[in-house]
mmCIF file of C-alpha atoms in Angstrom:
data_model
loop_
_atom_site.group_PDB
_atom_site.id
_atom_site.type_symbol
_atom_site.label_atom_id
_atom_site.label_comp_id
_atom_site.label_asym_id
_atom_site.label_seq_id
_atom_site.Cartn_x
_atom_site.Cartn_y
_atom_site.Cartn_z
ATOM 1 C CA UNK A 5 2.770 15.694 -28.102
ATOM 2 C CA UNK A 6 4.063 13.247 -30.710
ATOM 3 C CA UNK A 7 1.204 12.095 -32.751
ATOM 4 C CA UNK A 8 0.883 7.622 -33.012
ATOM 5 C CA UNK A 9 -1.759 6.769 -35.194
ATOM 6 C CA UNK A 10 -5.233 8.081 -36.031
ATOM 7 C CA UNK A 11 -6.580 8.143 -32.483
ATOM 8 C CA UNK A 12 -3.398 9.897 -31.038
ATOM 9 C CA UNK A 13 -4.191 13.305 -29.864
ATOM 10 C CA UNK A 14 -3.188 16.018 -27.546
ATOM 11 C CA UNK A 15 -6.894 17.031 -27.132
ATOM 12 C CA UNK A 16 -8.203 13.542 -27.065
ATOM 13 C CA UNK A 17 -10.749 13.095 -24.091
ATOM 14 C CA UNK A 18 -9.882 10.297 -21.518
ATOM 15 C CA UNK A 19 -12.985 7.874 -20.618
ATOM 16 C CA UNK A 20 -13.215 6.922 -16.411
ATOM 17 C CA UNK A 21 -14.341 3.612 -16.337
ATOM 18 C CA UNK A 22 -15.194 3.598 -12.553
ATOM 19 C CA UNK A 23 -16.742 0.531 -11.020
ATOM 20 C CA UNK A 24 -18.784 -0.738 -14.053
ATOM 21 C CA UNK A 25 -21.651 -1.403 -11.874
ATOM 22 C CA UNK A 26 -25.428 -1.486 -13.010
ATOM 23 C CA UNK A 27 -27.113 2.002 -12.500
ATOM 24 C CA UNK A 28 -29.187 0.845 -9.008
ATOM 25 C CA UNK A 29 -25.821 -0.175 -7.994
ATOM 26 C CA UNK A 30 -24.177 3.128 -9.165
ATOM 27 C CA UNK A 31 -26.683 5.089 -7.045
ATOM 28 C CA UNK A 32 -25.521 2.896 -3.472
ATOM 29 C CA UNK A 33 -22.377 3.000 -3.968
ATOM 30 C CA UNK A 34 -23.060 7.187 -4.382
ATOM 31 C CA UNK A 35 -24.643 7.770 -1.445
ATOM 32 C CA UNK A 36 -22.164 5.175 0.409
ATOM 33 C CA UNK A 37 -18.955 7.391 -0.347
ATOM 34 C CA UNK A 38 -21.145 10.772 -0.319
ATOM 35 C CA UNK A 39 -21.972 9.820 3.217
ATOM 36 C CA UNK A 40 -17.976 8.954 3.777
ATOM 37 C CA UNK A 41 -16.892 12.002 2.285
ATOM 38 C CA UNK A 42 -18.686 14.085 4.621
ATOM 39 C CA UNK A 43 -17.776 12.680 7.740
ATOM 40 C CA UNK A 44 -14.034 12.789 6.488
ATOM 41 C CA UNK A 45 -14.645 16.580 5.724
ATOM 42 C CA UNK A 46 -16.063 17.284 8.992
ATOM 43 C CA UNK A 47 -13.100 15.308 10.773
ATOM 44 C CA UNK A 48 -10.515 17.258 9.260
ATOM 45 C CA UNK A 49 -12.311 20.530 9.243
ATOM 46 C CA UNK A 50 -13.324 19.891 13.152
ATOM 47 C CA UNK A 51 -9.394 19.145 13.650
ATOM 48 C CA UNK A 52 -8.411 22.554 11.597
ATOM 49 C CA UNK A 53 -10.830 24.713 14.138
ATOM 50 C CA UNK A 54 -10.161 23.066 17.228
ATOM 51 C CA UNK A 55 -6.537 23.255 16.377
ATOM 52 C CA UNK A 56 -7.136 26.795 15.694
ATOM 53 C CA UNK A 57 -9.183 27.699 18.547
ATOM 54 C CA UNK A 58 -7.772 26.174 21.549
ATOM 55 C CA UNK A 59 -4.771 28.076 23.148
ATOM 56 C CA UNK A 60 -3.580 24.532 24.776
ATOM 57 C CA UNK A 61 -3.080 23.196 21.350
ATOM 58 C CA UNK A 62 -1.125 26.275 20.125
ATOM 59 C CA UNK A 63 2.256 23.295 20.105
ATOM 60 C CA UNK A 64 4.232 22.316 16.830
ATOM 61 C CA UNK A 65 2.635 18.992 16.954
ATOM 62 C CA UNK A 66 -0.779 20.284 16.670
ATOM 63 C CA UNK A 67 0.572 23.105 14.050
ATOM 64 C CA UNK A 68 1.418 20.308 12.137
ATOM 65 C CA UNK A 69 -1.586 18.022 12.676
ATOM 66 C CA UNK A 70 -3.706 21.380 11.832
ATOM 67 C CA UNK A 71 -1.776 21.549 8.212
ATOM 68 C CA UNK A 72 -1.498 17.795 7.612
ATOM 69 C CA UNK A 73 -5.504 17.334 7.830
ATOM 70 C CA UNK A 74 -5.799 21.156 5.789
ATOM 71 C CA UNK A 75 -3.287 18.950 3.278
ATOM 72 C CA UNK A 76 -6.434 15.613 3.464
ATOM 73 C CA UNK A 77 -8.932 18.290 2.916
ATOM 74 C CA UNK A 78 -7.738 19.205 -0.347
ATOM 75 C CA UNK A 79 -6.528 15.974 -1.307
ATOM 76 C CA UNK A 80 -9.641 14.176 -1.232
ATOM 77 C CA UNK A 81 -11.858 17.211 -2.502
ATOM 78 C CA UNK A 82 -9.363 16.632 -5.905
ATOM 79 C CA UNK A 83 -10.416 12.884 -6.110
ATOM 80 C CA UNK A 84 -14.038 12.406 -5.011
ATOM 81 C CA UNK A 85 -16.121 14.886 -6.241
ATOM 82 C CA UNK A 86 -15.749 14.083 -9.550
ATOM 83 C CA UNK A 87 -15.811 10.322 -8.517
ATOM 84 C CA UNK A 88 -19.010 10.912 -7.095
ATOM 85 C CA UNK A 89 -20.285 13.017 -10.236
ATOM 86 C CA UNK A 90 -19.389 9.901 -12.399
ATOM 87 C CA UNK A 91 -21.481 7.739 -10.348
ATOM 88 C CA UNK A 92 -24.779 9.558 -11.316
ATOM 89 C CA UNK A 93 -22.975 11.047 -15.141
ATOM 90 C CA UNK A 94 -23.889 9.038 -18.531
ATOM 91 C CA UNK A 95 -20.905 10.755 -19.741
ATOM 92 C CA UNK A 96 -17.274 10.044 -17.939
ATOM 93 C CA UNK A 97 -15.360 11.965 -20.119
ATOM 94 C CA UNK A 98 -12.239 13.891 -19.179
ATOM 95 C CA UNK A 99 -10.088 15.876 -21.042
ATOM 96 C CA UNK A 100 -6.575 15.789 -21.131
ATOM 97 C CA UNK A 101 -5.421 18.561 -19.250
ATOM 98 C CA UNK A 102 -8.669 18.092 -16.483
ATOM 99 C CA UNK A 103 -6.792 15.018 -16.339
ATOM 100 C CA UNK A 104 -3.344 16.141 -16.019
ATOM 101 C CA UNK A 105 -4.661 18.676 -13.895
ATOM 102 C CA UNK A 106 -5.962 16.336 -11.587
ATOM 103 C CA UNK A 107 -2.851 13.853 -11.424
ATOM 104 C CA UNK A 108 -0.639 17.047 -10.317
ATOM 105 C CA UNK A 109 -2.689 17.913 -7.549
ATOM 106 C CA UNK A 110 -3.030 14.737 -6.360
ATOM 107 C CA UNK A 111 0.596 13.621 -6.370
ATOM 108 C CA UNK A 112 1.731 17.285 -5.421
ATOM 109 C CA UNK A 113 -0.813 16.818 -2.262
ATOM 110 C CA UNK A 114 -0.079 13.281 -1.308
ATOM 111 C CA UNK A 115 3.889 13.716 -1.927
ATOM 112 C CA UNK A 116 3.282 16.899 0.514
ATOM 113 C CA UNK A 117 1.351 14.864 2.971
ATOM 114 C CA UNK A 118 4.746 11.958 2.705
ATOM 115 C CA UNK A 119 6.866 14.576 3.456
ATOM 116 C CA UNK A 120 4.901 16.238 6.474
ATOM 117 C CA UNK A 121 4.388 12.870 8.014
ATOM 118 C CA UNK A 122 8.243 12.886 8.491
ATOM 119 C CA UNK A 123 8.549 16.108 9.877
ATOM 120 C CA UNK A 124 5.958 14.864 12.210
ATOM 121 C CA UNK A 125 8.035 12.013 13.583
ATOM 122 C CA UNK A 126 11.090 14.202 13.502
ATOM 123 C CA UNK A 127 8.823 16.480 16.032
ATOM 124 C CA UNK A 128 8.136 13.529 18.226
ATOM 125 C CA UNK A 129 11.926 12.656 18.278
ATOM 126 C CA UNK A 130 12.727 15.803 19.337
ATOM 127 C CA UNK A 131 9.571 15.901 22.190
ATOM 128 C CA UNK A 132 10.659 12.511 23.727
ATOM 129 C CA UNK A 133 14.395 12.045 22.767
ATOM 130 C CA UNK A 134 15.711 15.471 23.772
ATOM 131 C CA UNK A 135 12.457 17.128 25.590
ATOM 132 C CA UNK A 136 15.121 19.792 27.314
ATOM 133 C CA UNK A 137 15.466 21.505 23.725
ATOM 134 C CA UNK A 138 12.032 21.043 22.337
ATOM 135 C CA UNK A 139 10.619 24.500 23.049
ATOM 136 C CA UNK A 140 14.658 25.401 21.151
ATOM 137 C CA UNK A 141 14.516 23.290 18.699
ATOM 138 C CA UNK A 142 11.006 23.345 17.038
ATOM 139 C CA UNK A 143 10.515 27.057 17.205
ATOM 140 C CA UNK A 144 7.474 28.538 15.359
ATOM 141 C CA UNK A 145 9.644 30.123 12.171
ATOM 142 C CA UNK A 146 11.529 26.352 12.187
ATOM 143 C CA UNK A 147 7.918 24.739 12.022
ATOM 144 C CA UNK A 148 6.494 27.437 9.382
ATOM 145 C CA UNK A 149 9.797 26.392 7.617
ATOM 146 C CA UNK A 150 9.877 22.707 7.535
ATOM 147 C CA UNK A 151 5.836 22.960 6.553
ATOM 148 C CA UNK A 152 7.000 25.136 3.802
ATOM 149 C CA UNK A 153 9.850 22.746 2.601
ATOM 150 C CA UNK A 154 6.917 19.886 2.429
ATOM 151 C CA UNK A 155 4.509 21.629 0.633
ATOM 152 C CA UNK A 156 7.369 22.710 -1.961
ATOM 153 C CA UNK A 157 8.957 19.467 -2.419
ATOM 154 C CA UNK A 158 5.410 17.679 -3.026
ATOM 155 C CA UNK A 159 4.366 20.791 -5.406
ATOM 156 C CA UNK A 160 7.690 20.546 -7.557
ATOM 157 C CA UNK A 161 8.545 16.795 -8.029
ATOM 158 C CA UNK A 162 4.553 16.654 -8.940
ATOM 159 C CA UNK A 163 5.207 19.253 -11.787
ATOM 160 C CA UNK A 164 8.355 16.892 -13.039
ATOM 161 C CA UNK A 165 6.300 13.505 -12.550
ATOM 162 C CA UNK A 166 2.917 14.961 -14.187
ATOM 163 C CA UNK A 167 4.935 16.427 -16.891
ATOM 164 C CA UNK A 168 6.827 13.645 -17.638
ATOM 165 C CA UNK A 169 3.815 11.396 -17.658
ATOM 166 C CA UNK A 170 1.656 13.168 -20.119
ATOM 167 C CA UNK A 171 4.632 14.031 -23.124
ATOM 168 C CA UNK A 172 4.187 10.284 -23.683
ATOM 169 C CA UNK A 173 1.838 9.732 -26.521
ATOM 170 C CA UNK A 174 -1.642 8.201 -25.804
ATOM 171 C CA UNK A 175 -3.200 6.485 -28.718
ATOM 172 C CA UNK A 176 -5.635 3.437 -29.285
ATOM 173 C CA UNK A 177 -7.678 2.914 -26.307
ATOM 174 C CA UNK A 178 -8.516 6.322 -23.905
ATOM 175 C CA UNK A 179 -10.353 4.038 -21.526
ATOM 176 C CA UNK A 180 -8.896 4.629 -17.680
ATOM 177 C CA UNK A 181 -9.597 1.431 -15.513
ATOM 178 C CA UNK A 182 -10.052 3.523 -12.587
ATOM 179 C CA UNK A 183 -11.768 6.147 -10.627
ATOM 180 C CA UNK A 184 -9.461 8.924 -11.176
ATOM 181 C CA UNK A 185 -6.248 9.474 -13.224
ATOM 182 C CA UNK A 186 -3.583 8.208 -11.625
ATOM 183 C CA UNK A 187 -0.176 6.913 -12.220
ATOM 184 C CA UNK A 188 -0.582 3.325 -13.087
ATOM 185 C CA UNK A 189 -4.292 3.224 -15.478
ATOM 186 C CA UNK A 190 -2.424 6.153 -17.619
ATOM 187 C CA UNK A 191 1.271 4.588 -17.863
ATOM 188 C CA UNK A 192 -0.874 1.615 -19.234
ATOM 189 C CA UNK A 193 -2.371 3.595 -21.986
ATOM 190 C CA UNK A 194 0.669 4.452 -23.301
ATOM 191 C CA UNK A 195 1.486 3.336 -26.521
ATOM 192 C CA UNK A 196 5.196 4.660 -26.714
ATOM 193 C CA UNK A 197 8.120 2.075 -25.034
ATOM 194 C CA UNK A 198 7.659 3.363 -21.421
ATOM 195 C CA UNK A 199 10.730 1.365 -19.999
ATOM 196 C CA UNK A 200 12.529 4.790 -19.298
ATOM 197 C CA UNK A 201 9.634 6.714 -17.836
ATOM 198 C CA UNK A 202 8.997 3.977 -15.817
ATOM 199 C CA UNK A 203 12.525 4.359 -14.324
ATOM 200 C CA UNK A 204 11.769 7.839 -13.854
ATOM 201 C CA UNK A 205 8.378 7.155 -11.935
ATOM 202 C CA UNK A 206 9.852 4.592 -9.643
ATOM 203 C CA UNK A 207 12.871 6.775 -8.644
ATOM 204 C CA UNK A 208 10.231 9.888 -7.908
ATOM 205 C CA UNK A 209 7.582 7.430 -6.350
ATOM 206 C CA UNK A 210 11.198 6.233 -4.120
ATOM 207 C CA UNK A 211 11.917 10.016 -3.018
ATOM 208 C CA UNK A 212 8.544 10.509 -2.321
ATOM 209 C CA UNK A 213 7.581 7.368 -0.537
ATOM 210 C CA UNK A 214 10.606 5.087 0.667
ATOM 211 C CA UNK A 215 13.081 7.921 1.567
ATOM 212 C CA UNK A 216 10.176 9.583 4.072
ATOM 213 C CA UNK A 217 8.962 6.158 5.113
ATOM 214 C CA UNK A 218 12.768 5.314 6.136
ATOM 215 C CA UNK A 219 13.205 8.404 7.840
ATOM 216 C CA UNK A 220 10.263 7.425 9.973
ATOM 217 C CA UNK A 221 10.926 3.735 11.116
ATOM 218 C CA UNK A 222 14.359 5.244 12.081
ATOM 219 C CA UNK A 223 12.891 8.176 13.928
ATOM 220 C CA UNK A 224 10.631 5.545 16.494
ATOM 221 C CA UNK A 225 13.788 3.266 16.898
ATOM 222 C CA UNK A 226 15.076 6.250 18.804
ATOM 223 C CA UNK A 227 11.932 7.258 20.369
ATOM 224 C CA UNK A 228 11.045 3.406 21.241
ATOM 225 C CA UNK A 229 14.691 3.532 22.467
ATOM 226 C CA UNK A 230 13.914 6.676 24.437
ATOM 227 C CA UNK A 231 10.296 5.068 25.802
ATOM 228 C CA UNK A 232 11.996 1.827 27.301
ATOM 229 C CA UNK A 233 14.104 3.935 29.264
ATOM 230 C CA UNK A 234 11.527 5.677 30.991
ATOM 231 C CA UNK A 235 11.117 4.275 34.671
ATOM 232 C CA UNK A 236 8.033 5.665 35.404
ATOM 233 C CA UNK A 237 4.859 3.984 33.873
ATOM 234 C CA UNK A 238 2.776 6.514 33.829
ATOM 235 C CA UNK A 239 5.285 8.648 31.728
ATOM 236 C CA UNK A 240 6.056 5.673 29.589
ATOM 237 C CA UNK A 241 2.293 5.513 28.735
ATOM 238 C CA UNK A 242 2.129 9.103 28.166
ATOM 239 C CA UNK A 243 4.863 8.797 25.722
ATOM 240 C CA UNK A 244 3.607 5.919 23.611
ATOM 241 C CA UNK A 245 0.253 7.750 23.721
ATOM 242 C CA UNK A 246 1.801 10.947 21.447
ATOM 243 C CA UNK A 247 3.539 9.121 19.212
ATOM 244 C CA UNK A 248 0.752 5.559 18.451
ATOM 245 C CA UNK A 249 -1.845 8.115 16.250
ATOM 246 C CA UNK A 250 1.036 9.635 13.894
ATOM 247 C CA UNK A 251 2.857 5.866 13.702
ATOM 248 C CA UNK A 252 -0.754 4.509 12.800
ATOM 249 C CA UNK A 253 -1.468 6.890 10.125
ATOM 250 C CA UNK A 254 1.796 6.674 8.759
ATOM 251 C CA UNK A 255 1.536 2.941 8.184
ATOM 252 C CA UNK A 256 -1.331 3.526 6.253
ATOM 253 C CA UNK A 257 -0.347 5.822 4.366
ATOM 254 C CA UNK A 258 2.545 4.484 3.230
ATOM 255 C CA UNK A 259 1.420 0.987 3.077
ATOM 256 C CA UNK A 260 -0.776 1.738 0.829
ATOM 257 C CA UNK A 261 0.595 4.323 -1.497
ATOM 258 C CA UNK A 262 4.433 1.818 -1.287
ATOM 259 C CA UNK A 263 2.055 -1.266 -2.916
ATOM 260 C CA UNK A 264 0.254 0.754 -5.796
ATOM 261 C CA UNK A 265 3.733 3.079 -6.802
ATOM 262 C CA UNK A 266 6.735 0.730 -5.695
ATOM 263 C CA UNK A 267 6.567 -1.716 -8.574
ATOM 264 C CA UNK A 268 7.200 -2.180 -12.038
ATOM 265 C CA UNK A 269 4.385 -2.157 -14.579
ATOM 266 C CA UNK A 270 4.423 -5.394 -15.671
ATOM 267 C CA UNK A 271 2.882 -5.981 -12.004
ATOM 268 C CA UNK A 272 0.104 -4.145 -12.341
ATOM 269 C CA UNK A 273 -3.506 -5.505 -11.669
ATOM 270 C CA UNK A 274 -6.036 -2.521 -12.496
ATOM 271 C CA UNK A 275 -8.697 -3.860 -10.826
ATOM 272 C CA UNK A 276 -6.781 -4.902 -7.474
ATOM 273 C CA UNK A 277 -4.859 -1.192 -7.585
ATOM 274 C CA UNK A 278 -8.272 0.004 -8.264
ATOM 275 C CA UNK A 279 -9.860 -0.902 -4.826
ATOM 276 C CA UNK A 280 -6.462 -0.236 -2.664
ATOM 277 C CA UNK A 281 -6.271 3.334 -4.237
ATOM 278 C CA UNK A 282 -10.703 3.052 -3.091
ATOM 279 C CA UNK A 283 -9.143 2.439 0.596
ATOM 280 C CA UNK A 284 -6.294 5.277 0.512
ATOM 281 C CA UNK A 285 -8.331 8.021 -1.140
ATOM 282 C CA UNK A 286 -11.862 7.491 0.624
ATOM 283 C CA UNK A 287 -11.552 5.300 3.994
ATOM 284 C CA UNK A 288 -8.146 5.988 5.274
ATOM 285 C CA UNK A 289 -8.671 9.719 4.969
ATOM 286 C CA UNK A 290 -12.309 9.209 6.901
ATOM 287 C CA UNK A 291 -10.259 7.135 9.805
ATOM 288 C CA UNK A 292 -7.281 9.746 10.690
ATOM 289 C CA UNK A 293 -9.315 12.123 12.790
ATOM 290 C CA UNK A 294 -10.711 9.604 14.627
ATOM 291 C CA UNK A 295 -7.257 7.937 14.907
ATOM 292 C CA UNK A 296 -6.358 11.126 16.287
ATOM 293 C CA UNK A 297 -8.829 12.462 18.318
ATOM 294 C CA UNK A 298 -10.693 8.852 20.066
ATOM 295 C CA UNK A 299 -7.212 8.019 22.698
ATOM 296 C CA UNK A 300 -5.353 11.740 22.157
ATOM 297 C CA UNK A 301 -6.900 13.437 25.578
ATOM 298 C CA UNK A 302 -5.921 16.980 24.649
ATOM 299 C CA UNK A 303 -7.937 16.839 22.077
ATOM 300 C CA UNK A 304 -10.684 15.661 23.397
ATOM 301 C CA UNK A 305 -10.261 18.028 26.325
ATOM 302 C CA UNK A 306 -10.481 20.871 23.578
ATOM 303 C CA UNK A 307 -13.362 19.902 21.946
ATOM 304 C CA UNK A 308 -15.476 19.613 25.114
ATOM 305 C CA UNK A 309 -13.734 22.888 26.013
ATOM 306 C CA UNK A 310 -15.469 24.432 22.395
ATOM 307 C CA UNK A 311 -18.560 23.103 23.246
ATOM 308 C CA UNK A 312 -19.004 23.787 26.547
ATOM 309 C CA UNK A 313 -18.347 27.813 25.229
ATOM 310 C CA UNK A 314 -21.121 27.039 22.460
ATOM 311 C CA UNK A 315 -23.651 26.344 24.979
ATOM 312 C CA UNK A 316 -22.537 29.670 27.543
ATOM 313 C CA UNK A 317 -22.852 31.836 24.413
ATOM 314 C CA UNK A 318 -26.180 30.240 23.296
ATOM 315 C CA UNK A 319 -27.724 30.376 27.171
ATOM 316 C CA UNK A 320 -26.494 34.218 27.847
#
């Protein structure tokens, strides 16, 4: 790394400046996001077994539900840990690479996530628009495959973005406004001309987020096209039913992620990113099994299915 002053360093230590609160309120808002991080790693986890378990949900929809909340697992286990540890440290230091570290995983993760949310909608297209050719079409080695493709894509543009990101030099100030190092608090601590990297982060943040997003809101034009059609109301119901979880999640996912990314840096507002990237890392993730499970009847079938076994095993 090009060296900028005295304070320029490629083994300089960032500082996470978190929330800034007093210590009492360090400690609530600690056991407030412990407490959400648990029940968001139980909901996935419980989605992974049951997913795994239950021969009725052995269907590419539920192969990809399993991976996608496998894929929110990770992803929040690379944010809030250490989030939480800074809550109780006196020290919030980070190097470097534990920073660039992080950053990779998290874009790799959530740019993996983007892309499996499309495939996703691409599956319901194929369930409702041409139902015939489903069982064809979305074959176990073509699911396996498409997974693959999104875990690649997310893995590889990450490597580019993070890379790009960190040859800039960082000197002056080491102090992240944030919980975590992300895109926007470490562009600002660059003290280099970032007008071309920021070109370079908006056309990545475009492939990852807009391209995807598109792909979706053309997907359920067909499918809503597909659902009018349908005489029967019952069926019509049915159909809405498959497809309202995945088009709820994918709202807010990309609603989120679109407002922090999409936009110059000359419209940033650390403090207001700060709390939106709060909602997308720790309360959207805790909301997407129940969005799943609460009005999706197979699953709930499955899970009283699993229990109901539980208790035979435990009585004999």
């Amino acid at each position: 790394m090009e060296m900028h002053g005295q304070n320029s360093s490629q083994d300089a230590d960032f500082v996470i400046l978190g929330f800034g609160a007093s210590e009492h309120f360090q400690i609530m808002l600690f056991a407030l996001f412990l407490l959400m991080h648990l029940i968001t790693l139980s909901g996935h986890l419980t989605i992974v077994a049951v997913t795994f378990i239950d021969s009725a949900l052995q269907t590419p929809m539920y192969f990809f539900l399993r991976n996608l909340s496998s894929i929110e697992v990770c992803y929040t286990l690379v944010i809030v840990p250490k989030m939480l540890a800074n809550f109780l440290a006196k020290s919030r230091r980070i190097s470097l690479t534990d920073c660039a570290t992080q950053m990779y995983f998290f874009i790799a993760l959530g740019g993996a996530e983007c892309f499996l949310l499309a495939v996703m909608s691409y599956d319901r297209y194929v369930a409702i628009c041409n139902p015939l050719r489903y069982a064809v079409v979305m074959s176990r080695n073509f699911c396996v495959q498409l997974l693959v493709v999104a875990c690649v894509s997310g893995f590889t543009i990450s490597l580019g973005l993070t890379t790009l990101i960190f040859r800039m030099p960082f000197c002056g100030s080491h102090m992240v406004n944030h919980f975590f190092c992300d895109i926007p608090p470490i562009l600002f601590l660059a003290c280099s001309d970032t007008r071309a990297n920021e070109v370079a982060v908006f056309l990545v943040c475009t492939m990852i987020l807009l391209v995807p997003f598109i792909l979706i809101l053309v997907s359920y034009v067909f499918i809503a096209n597909s659902i009018f059609r349908i005489k029967a109301a019952e069926d019509r119901k049915k159909a809405f039913s498959t497809c309202a979880a995945h088009l709820t999640v994918a709202m807010l996912h990309y609603g989120c992620a679109i407002f922090i990314y999409i936009r110059p840096k000359s419209s940033y507002s650390l403090d207001q990113d700060k709390l939106v990237s709060l909602i997308y890392t720790n309360v959207t993730p805790m909301l997407y099994p129940m969005i799943y499970s609460l009005r999706n009847k197979e699953v709930k079938g499955a899970l009283k299915r699993i229990w109901q076994r539980i208790f035979v095993f435990k009585a004999t």
